[in-house]
CSV table of C-alpha atoms and ligand atoms in Angstrom, one decimal:
chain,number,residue,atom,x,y,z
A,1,UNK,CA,101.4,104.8,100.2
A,2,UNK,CA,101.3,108.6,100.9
A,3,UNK,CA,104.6,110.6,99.8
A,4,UNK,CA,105.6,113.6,102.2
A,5,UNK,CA,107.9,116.1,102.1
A,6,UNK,CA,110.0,117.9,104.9
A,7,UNK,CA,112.3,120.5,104.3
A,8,UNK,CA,115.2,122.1,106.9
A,9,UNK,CA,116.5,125.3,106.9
A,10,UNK,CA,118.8,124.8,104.7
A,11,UNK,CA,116.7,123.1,102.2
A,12,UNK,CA,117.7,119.7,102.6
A,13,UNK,CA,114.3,118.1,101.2
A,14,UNK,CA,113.5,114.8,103.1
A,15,UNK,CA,111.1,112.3,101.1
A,16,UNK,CA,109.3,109.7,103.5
A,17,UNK,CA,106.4,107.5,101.9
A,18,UNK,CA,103.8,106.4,104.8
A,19,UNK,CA,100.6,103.7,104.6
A,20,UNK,CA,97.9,105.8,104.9
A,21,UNK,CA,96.5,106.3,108.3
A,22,UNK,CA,99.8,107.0,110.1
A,23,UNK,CA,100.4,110.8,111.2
A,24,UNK,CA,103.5,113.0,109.9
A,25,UNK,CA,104.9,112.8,113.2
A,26,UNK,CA,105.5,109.0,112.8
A,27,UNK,CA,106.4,109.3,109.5
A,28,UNK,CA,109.1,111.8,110.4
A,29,UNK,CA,110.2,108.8,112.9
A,30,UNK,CA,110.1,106.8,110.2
A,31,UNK,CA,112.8,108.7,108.5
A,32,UNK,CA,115.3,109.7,111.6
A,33,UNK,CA,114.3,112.9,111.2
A,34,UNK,CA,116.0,114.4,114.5
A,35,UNK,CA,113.8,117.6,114.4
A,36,UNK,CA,111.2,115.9,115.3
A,37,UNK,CA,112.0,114.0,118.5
A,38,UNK,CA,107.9,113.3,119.5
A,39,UNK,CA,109.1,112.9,123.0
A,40,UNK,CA,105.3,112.4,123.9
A,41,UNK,CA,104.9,109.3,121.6
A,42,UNK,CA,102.1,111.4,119.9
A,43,UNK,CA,99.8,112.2,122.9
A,44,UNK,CA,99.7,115.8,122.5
A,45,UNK,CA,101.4,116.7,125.5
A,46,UNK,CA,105.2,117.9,124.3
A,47,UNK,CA,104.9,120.1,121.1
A,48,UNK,CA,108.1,118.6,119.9
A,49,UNK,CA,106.9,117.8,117.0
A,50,UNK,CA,106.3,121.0,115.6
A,51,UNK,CA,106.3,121.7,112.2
A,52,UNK,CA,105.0,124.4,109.9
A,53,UNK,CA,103.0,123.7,107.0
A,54,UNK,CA,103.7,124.6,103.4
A,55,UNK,CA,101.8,127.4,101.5
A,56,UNK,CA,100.0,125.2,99.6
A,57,UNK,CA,98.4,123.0,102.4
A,58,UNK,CA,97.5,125.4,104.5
A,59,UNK,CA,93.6,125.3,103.8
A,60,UNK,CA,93.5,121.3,104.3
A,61,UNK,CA,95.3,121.3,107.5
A,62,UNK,CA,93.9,124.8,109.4
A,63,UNK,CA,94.2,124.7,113.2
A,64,UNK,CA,91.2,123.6,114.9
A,65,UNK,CA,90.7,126.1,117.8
A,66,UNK,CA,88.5,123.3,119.7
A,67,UNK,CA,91.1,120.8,120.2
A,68,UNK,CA,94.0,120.7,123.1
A,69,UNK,CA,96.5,121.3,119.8
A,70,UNK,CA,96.3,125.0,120.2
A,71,UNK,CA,96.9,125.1,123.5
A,72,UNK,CA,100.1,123.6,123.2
A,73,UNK,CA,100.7,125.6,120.2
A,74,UNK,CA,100.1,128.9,121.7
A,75,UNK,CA,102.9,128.7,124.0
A,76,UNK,CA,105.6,127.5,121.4
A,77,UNK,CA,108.5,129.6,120.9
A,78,UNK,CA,108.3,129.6,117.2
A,79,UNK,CA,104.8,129.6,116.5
A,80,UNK,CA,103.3,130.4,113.7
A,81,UNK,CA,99.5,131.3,113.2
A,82,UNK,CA,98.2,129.9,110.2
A,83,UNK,CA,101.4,127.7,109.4
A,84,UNK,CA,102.3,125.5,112.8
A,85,UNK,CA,100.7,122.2,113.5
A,86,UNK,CA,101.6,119.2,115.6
A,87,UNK,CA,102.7,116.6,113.1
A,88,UNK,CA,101.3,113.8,115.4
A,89,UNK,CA,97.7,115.3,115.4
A,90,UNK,CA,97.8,114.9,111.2
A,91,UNK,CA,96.3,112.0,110.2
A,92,UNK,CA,97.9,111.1,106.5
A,93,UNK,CA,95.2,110.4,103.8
A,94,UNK,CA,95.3,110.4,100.3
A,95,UNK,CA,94.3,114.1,100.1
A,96,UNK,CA,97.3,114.7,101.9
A,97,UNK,CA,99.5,113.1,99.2
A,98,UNK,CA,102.2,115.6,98.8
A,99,UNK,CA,102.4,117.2,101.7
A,100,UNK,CA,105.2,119.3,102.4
A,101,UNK,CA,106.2,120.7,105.7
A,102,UNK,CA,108.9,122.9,107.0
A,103,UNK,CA,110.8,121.9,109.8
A,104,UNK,CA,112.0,124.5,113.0
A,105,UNK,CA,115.0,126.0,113.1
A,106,UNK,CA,118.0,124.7,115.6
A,107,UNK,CA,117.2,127.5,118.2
A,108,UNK,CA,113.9,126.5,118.7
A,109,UNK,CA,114.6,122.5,119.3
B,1,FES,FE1,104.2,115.1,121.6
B,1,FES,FE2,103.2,115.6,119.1
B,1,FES,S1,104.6,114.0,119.8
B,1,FES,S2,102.8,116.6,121.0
C-alpha cells in the first residue's frame, strides 16, 4: 500500500493509504476529501483536482511541459509554478510513498 498525505489550510492532515497504481486524485476520493471533487473522473479536462505539492516532492513530480496538464494548469486561478499538479495525472508508486500534498484554499474551489 502507498501512504499519502493531504493537508488543508488549516492543517488538518488527511492520511489515505492506496494500492499502488491508483493516482492521488482517486485516493483523495477514497477519503471524501471534498477539495477535490475530480468532476472529470480523471480525464484531464476540469482541473478540479488541483493540488500543490509539498517541498520535499517537488523534484519527483515536476510538471511536464509536453503534456495537456499544463494547459489546464496555466489557466487555474491559484496556480502555482513549480508546486501545482493535477492529482489524477499522478500515478502512485512506491517512490511516491509519503507523499504529501497541500490542498487549495476555499476561494479557489
Ligand atoms: Fe478532472 Fe483531474 S479530475 S482534471
Amino acid at each position: 500500500m502507498i501512504e499519502v498525505f493531504f493537508i488543508r489550510n488549516n492543517n488538518e492532515k488527511i492520511k489515505v493509504e492506496v494500492p499502488e497504481g491508483h493516482t492521488l486524485m482517486e485516493a483523495a476520493k477514497l477519503a471524501d476529501i471534498p477539495e477535490i471533487p475530480a468532476d472529470c473522473g480523471g480525464c484531464c479536462a476540469c482541473a478540479t483536482c488541483h493540488v500543490y505539492v509539498g517541498n520535499a516532492w517537488t523534484e519527483k513530480l515536476k510538471l511536464d511541459t509536453d503534456t495537456p496538464e499544463i494547459d489546464l494548469l496555466e489557466y487555474e486561478k491559484g496556480f502555482k509554478d513549480g508546486i501545482s499538479r493535477l492529482s489524477c495525472q499522478i500515478y502512485l508508486t512506491k517512490e511516491l510513498h509519503g507523499l504529501t500534498v497541500h490542498l487549495r484554499p476555499e476561494e479557489l474551489l
